[in-house]
GROMACS .gro file of C-alpha atoms in nm:
model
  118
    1UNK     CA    1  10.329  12.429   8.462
    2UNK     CA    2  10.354  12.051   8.591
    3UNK     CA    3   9.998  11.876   8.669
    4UNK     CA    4   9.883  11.818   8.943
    5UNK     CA    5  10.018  11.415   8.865
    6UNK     CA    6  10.290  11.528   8.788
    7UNK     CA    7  10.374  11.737   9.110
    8UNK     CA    8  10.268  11.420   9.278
    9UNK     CA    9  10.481  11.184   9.126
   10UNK     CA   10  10.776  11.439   9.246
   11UNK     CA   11  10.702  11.455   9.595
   12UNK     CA   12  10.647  11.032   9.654
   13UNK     CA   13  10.987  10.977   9.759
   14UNK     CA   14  10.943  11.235  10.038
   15UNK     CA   15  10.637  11.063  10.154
   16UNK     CA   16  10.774  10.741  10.176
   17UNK     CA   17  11.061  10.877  10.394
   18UNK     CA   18  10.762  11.033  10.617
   19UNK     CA   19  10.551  10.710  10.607
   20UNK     CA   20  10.842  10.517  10.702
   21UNK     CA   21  10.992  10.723  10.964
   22UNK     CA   22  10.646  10.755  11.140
   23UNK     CA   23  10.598  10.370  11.072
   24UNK     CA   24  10.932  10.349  11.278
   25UNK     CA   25  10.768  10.555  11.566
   26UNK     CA   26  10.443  10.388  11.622
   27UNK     CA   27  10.220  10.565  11.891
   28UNK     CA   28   9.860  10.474  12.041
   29UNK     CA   29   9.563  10.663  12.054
   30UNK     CA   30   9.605  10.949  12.265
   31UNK     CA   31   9.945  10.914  12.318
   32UNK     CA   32  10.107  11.031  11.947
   33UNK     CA   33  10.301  11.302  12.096
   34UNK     CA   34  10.578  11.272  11.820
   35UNK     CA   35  10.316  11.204  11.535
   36UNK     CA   36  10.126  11.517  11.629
   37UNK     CA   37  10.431  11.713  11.595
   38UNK     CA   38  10.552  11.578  11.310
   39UNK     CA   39  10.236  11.695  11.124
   40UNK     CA   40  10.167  12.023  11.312
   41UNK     CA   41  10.574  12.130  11.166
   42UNK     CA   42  10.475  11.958  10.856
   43UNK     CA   43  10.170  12.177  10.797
   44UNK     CA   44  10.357  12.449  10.956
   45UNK     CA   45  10.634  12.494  10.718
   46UNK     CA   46  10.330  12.493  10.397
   47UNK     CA   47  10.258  12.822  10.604
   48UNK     CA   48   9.953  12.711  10.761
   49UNK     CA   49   9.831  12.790  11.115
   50UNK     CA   50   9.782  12.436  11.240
   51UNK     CA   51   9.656  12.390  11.652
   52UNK     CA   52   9.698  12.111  11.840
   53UNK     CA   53   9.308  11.965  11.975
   54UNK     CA   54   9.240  11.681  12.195
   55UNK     CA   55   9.550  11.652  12.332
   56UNK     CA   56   9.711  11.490  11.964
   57UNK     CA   57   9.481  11.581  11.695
   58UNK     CA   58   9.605  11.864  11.402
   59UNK     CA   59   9.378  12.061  11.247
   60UNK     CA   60   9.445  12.307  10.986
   61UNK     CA   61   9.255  12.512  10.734
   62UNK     CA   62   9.366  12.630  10.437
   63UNK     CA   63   9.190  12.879  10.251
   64UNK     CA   64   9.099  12.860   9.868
   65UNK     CA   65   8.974  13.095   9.607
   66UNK     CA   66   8.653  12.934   9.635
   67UNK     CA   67   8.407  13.122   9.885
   68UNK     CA   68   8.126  12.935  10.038
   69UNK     CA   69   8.329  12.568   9.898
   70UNK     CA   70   8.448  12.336  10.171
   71UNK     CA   71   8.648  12.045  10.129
   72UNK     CA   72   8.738  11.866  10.488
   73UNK     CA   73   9.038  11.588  10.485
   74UNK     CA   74   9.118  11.379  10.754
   75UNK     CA   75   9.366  11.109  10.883
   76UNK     CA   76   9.457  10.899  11.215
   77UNK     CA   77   9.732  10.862  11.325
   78UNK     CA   78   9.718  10.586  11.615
   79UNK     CA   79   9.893  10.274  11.578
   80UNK     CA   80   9.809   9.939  11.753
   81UNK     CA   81   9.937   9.690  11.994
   82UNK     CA   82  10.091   9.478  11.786
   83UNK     CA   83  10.406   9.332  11.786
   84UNK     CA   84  10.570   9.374  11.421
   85UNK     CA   85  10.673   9.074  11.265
   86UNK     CA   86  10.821   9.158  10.942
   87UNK     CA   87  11.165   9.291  10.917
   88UNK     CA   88  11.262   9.581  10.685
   89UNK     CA   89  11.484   9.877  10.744
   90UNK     CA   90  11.183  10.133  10.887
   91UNK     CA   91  11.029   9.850  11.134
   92UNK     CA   92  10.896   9.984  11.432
   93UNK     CA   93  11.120  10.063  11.738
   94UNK     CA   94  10.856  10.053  12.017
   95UNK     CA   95  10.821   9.686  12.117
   96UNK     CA   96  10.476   9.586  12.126
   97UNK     CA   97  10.296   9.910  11.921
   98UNK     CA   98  10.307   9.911  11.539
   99UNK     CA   99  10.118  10.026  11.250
  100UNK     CA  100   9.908   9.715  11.150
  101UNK     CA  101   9.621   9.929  11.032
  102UNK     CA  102   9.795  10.167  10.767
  103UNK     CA  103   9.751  10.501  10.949
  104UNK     CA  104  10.097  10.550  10.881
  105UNK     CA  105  10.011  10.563  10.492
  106UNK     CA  106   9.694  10.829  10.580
  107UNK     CA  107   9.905  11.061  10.801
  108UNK     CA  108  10.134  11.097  10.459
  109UNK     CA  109   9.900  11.084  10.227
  110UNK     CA  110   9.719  11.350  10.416
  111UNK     CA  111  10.037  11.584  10.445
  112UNK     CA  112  10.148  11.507  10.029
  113UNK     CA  113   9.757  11.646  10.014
  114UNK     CA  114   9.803  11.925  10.227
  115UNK     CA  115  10.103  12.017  10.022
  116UNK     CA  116   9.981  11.964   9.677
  117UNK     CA  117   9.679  12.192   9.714
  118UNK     CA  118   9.867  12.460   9.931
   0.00000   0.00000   0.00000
């Protein structure tokens, strides 16, 4: 059976593709309609229950083999108003709103987390 590195190292190619694509599709606070989605199928298709909360949040839970141990992850999702100066082939497409701050990089870390340990 492959370790848990090892597992890893096999699914970094689809979390760049999710990074980038949600890097392409910045949204702000309260307003990451497509994000939310994204992660709620995501989650979804692991064969989790996820629920939408606050409008854009995702929570999840996934139960372990562990009773009475909790382990909580977390990401944002928001990007900022910032206009994206770089050029690469996954810069953002909403003028004005990018992801400066790297919550881009949680949201697929997060879901490569969710996965591994599901």
């Amino acid at each position: 059976m492959p370790t848990l590195l090892e597992r890893a190292k096999v699914l970094a190619p689809e979390l760049v593709d999710i990074r980038r694509d949600i890097h392409q599709h910045p949204e702000v606070g309260f307003a990451e309609h497509r994000t939310s989605q994204l992660v709620f199928n995501y989650l979804e298709q692991l064969g989790l229950t996820p629920q939408i909360v606050a409008g854009t949040g995702v929570v999840a839970t996934l139960r372990g083999n562990s009773p009475g141990r909790t382990i909580a992850i977390r990401a944002d999702m928001d990007a900022l108003t910032v206009t994206e100066q770089a050029e690469h082939d996954y810069t953002s497409k909403t003028p004005g709103i990018m992801h400066a701050c790297g919550h881009d990089g949680h949201t697929a870390i997060l879901l490569g987390t969710a996965k591994l340990l599901s």
